[in-house]
mmCIF file of N, CA and C in Angstrom:
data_model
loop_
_atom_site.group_PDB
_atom_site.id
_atom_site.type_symbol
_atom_site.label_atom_id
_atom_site.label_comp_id
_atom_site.label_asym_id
_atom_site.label_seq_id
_atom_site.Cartn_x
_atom_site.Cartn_y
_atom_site.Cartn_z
ATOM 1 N N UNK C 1 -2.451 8.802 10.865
ATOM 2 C CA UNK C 1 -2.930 7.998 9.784
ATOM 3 C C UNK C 1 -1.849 7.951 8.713
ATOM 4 N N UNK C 2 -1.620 7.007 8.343
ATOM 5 C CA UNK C 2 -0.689 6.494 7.479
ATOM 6 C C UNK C 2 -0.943 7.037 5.707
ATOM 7 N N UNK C 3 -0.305 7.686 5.396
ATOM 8 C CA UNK C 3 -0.246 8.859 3.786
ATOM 9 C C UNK C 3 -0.335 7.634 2.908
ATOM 10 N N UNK C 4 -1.180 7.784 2.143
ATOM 11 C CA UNK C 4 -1.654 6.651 1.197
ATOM 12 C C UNK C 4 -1.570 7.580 -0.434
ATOM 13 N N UNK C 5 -1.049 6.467 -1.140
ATOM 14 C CA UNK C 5 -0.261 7.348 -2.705
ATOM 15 C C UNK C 5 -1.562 6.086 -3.306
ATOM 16 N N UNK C 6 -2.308 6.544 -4.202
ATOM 17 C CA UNK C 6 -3.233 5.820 -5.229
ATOM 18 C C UNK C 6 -2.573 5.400 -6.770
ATOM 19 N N UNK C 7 -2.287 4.489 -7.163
ATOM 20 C CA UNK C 7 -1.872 4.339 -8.035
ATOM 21 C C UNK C 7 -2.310 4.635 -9.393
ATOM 22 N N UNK C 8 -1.857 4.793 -10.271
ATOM 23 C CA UNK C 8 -2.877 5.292 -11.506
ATOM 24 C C UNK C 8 -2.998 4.031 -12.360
ATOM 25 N N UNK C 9 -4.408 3.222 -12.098
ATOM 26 C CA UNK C 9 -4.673 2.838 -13.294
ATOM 27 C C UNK C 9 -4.911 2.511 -14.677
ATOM 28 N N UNK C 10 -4.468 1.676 -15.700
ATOM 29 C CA UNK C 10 -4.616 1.779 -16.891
ATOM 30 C C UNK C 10 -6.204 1.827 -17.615
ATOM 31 N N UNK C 11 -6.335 2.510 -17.979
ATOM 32 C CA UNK C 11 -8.376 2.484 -18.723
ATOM 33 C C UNK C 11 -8.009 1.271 -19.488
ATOM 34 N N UNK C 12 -7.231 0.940 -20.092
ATOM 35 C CA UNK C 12 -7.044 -0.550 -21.211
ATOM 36 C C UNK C 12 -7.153 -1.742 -20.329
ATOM 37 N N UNK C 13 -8.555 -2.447 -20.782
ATOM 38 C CA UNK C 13 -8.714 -3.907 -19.585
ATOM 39 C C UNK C 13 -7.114 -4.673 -19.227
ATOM 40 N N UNK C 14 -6.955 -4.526 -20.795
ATOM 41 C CA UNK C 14 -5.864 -6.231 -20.975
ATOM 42 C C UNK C 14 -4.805 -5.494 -19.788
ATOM 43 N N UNK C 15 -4.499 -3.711 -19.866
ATOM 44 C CA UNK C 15 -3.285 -3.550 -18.759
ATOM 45 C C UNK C 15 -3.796 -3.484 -17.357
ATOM 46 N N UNK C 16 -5.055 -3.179 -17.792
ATOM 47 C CA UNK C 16 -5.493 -3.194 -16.283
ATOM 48 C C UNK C 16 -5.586 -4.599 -15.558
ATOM 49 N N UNK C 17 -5.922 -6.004 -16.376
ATOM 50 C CA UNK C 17 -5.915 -7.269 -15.613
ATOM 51 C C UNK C 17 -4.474 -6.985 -15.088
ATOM 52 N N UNK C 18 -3.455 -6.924 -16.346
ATOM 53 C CA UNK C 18 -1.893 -6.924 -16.193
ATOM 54 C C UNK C 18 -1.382 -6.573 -14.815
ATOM 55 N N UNK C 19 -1.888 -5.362 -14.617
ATOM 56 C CA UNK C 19 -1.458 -4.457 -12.851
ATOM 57 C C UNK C 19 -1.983 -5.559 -11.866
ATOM 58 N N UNK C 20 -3.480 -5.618 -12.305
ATOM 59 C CA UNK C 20 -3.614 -6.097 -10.764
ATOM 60 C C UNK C 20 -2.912 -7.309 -10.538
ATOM 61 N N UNK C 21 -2.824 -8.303 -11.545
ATOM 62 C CA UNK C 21 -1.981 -9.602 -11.291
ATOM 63 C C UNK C 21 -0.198 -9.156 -10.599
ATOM 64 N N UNK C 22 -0.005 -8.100 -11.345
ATOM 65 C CA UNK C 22 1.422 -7.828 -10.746
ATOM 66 C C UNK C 22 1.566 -7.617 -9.473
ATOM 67 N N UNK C 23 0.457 -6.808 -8.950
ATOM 68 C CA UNK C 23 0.179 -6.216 -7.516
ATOM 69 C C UNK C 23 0.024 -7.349 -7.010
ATOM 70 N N UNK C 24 -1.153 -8.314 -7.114
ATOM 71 C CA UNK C 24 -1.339 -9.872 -6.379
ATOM 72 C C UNK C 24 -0.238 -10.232 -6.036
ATOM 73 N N UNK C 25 1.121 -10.431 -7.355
ATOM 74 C CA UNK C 25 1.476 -11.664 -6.939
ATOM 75 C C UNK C 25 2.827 -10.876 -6.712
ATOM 76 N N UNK C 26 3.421 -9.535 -6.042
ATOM 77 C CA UNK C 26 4.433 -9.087 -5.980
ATOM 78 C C UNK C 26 5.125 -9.724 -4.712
ATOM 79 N N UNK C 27 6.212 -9.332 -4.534
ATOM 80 C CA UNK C 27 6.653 -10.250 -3.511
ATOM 81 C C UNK C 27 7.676 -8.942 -2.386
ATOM 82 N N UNK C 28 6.725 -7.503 -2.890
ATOM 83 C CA UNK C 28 7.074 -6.254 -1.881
ATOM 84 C C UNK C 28 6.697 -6.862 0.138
ATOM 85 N N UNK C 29 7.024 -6.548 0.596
ATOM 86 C CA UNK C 29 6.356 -6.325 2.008
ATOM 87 C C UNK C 29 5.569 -4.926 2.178
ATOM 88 N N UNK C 30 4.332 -5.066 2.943
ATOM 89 C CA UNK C 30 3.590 -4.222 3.640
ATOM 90 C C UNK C 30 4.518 -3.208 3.993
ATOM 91 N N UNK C 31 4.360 -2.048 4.120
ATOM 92 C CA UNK C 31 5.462 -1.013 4.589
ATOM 93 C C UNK C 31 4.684 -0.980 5.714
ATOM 94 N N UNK C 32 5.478 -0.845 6.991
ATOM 95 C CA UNK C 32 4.738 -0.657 8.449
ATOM 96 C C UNK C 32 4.122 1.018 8.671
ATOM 97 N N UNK C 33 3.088 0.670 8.984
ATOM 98 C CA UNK C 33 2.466 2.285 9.222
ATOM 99 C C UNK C 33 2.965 3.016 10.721
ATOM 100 N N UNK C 34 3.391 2.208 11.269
ATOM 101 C CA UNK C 34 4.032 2.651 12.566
ATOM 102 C C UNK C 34 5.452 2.881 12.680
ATOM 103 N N UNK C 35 6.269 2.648 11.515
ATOM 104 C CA UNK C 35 7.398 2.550 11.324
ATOM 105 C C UNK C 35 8.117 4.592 12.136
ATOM 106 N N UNK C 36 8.900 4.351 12.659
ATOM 107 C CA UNK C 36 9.521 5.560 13.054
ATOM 108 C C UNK C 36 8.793 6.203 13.926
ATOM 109 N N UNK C 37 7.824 5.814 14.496
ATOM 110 C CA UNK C 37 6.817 6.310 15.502
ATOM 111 C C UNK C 37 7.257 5.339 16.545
ATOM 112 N N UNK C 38 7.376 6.143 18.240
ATOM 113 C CA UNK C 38 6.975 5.822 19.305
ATOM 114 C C UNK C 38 6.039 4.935 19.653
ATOM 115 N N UNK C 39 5.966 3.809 19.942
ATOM 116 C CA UNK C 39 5.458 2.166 19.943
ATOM 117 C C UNK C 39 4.683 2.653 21.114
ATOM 118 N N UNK C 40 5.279 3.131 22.464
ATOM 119 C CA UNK C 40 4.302 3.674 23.481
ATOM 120 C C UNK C 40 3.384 4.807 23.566
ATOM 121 N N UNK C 41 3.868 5.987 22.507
ATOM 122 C CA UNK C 41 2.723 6.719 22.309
ATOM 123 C C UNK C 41 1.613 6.326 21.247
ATOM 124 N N UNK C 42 1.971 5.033 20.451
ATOM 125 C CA UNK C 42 1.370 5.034 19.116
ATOM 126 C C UNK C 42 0.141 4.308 20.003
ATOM 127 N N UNK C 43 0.587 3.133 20.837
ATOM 128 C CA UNK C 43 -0.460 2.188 22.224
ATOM 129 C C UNK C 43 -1.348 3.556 23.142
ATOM 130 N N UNK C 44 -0.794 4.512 23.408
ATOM 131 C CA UNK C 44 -1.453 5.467 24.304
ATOM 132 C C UNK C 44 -2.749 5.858 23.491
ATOM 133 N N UNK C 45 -2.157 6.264 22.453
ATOM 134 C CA UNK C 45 -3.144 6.807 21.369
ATOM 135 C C UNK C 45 -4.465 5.614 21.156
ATOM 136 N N UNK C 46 -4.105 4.901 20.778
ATOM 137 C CA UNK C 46 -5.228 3.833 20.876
ATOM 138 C C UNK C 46 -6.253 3.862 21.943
ATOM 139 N N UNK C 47 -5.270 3.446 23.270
ATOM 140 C CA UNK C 47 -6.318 3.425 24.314
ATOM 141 C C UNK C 47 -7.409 4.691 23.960
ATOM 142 N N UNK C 48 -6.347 5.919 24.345
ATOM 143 C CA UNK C 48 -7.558 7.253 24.335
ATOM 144 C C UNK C 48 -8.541 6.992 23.343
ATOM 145 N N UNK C 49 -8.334 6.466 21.914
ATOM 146 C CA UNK C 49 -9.388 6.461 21.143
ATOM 147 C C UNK C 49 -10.444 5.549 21.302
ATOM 148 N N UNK C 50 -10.110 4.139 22.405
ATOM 149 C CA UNK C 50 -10.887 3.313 22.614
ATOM 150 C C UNK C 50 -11.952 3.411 23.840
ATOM 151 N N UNK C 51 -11.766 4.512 24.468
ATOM 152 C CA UNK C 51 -12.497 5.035 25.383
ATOM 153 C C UNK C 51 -12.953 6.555 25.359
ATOM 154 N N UNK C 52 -12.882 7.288 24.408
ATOM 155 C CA UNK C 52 -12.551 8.458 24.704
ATOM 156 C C UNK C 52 -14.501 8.735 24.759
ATOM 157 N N UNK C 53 -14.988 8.309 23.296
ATOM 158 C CA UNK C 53 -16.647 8.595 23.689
ATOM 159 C C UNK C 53 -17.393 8.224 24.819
ATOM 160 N N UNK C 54 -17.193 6.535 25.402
ATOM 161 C CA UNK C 54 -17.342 6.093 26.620
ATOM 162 C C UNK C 54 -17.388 7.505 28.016
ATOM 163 N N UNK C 55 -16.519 7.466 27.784
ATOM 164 C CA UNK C 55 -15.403 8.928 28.727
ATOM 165 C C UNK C 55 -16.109 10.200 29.175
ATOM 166 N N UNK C 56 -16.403 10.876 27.462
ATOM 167 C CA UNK C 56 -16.859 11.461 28.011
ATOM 168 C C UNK C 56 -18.501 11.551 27.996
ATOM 169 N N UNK C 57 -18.785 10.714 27.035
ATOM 170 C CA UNK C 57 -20.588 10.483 27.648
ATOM 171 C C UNK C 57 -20.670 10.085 29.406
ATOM 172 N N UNK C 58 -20.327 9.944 30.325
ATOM 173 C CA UNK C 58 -20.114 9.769 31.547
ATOM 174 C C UNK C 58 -20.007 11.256 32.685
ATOM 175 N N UNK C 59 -18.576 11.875 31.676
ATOM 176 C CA UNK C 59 -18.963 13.499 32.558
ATOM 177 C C UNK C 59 -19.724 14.155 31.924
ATOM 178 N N UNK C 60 -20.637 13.878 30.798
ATOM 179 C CA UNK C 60 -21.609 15.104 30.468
ATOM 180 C C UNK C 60 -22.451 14.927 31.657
ATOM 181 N N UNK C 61 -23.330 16.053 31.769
ATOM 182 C CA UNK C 61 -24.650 16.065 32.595
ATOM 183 C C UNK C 61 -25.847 15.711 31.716
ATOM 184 N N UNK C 62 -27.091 15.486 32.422
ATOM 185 C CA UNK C 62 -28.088 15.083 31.468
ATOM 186 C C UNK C 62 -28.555 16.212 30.321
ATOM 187 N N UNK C 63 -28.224 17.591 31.173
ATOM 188 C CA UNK C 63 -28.424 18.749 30.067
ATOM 189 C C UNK C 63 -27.665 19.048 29.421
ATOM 190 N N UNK C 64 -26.372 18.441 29.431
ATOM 191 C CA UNK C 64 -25.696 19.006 28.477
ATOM 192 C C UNK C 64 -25.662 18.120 27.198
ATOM 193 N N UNK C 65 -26.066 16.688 27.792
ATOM 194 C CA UNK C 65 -26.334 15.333 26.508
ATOM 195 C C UNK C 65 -27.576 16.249 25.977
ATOM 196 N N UNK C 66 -28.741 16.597 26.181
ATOM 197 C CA UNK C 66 -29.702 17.271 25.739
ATOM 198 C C UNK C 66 -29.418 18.151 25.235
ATOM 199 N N UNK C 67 -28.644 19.134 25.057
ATOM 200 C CA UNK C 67 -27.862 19.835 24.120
ATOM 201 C C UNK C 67 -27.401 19.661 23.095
ATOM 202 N N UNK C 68 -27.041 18.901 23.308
ATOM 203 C CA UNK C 68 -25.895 18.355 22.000
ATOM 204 C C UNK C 68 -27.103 17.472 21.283
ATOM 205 N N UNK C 69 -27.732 16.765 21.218
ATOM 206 C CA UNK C 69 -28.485 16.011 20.748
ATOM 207 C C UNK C 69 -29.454 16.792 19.857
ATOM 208 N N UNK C 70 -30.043 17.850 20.496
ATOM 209 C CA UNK C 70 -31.295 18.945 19.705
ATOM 210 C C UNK C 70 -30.402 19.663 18.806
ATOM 211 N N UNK C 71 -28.822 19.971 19.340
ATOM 212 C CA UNK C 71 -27.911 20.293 18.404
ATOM 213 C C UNK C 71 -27.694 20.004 16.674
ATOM 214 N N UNK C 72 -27.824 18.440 17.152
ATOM 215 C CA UNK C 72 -27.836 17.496 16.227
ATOM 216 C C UNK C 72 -28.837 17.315 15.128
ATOM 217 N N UNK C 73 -29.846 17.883 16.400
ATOM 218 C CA UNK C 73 -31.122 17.194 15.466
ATOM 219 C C UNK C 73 -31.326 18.374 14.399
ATOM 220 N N UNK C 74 -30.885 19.579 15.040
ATOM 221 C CA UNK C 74 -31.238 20.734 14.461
ATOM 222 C C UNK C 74 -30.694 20.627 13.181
ATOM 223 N N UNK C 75 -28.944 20.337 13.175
ATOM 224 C CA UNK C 75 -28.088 20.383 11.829
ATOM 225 C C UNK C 75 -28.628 19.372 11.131
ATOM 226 N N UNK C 76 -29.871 18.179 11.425
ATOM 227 C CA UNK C 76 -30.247 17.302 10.294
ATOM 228 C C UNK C 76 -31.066 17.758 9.968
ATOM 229 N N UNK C 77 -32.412 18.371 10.449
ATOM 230 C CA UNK C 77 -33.546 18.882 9.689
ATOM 231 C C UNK C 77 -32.882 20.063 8.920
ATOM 232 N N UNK C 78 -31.778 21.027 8.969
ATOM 233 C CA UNK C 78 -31.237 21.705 8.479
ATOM 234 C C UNK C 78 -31.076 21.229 6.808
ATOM 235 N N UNK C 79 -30.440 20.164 6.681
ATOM 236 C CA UNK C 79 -29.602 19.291 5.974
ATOM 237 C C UNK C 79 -30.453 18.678 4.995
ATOM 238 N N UNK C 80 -31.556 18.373 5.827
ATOM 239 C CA UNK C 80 -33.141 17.955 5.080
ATOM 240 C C UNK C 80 -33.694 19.165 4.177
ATOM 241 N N UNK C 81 -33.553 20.383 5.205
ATOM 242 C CA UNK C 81 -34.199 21.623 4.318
ATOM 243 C C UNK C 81 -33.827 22.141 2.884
ATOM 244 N N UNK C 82 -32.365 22.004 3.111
ATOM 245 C CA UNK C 82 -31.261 22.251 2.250
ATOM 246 C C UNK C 82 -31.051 21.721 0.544
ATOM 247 N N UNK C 83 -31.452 20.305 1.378
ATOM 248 C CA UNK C 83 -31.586 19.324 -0.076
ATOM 249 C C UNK C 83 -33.291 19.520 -0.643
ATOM 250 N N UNK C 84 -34.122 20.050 0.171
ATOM 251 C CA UNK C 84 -35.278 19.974 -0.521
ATOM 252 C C UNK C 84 -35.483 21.472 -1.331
ATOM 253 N N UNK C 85 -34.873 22.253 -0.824
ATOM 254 C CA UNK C 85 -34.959 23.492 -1.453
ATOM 255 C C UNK C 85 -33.710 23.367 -2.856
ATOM 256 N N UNK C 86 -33.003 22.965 -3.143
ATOM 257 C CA UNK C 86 -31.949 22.427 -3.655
ATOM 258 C C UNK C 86 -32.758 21.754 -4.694
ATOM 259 N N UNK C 87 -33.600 20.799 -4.470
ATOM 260 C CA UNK C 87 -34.396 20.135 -5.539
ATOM 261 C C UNK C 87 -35.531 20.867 -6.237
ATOM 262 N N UNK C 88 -35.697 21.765 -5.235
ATOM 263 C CA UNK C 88 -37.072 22.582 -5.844
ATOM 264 C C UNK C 88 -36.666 23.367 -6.950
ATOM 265 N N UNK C 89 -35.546 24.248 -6.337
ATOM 266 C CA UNK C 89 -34.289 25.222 -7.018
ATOM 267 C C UNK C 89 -34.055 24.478 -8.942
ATOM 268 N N UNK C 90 -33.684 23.205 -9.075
ATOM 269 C CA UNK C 90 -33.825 22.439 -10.036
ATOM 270 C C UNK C 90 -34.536 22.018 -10.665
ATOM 271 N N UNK C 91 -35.578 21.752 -10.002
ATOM 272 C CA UNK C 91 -36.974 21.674 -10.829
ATOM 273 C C UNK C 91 -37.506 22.739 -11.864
ATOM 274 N N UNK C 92 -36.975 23.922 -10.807
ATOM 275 C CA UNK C 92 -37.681 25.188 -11.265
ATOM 276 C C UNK C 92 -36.751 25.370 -12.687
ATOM 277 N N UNK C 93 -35.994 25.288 -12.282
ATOM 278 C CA UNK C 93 -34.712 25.590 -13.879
ATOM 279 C C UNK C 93 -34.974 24.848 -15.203
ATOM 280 N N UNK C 94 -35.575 23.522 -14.836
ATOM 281 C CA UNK C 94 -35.596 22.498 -15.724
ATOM 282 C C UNK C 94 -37.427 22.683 -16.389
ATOM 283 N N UNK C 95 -37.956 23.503 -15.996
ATOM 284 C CA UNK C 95 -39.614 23.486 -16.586
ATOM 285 C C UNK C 95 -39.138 24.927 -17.594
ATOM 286 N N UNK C 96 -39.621 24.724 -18.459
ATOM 287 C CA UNK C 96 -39.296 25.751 -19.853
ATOM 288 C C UNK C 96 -40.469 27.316 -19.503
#
């Protein structure tokens, strides 16, 4: 993934229209994100990522998809518990 620098905005509208018009209408080129990278591994990489879930949902077994799924389900009711105790936790702080 290509290292991304955020620019620092001005809080003052009038500089802030100022930037973005400069940015619009600059006349930089795109810097290539592939630049200095291997063109055939950068294509390999793709493929694998364009199949890779396909892939391996295919060699799981049916129990092991059933695994992973109650897995799943488990870390959301978890996640559910978490935030409700979390709110209770706050409530409780906030009554005098």
């Amino acid at each position: 993934m290509p290292e991304r620098s955020r620019k620092k905005r001005p809080a003052d509208l009038n500089r802030l229209a100022a930037s973005i018009v400069a940015d619009a209408t600059s006349e930089e080129p795109e810097p290539d994100p592939y630049e200095g990278k291997n063109p055939a591994a950068v294509e390999l990489g793709r493929q694998g990522g364009l199949k890779g879930g396909k892939a391996r949902a295919e060699k799981l077994t049916a129990e092991q998809r059933s695994e992973i799924a109650k897995k799943a389900a488990q870390a959301r009711w978890n996640r559910h518990r978490r935030q409700e105790a979390d709110r209770d936790q706050s409530s409780l702080q906030k009554s005098p």
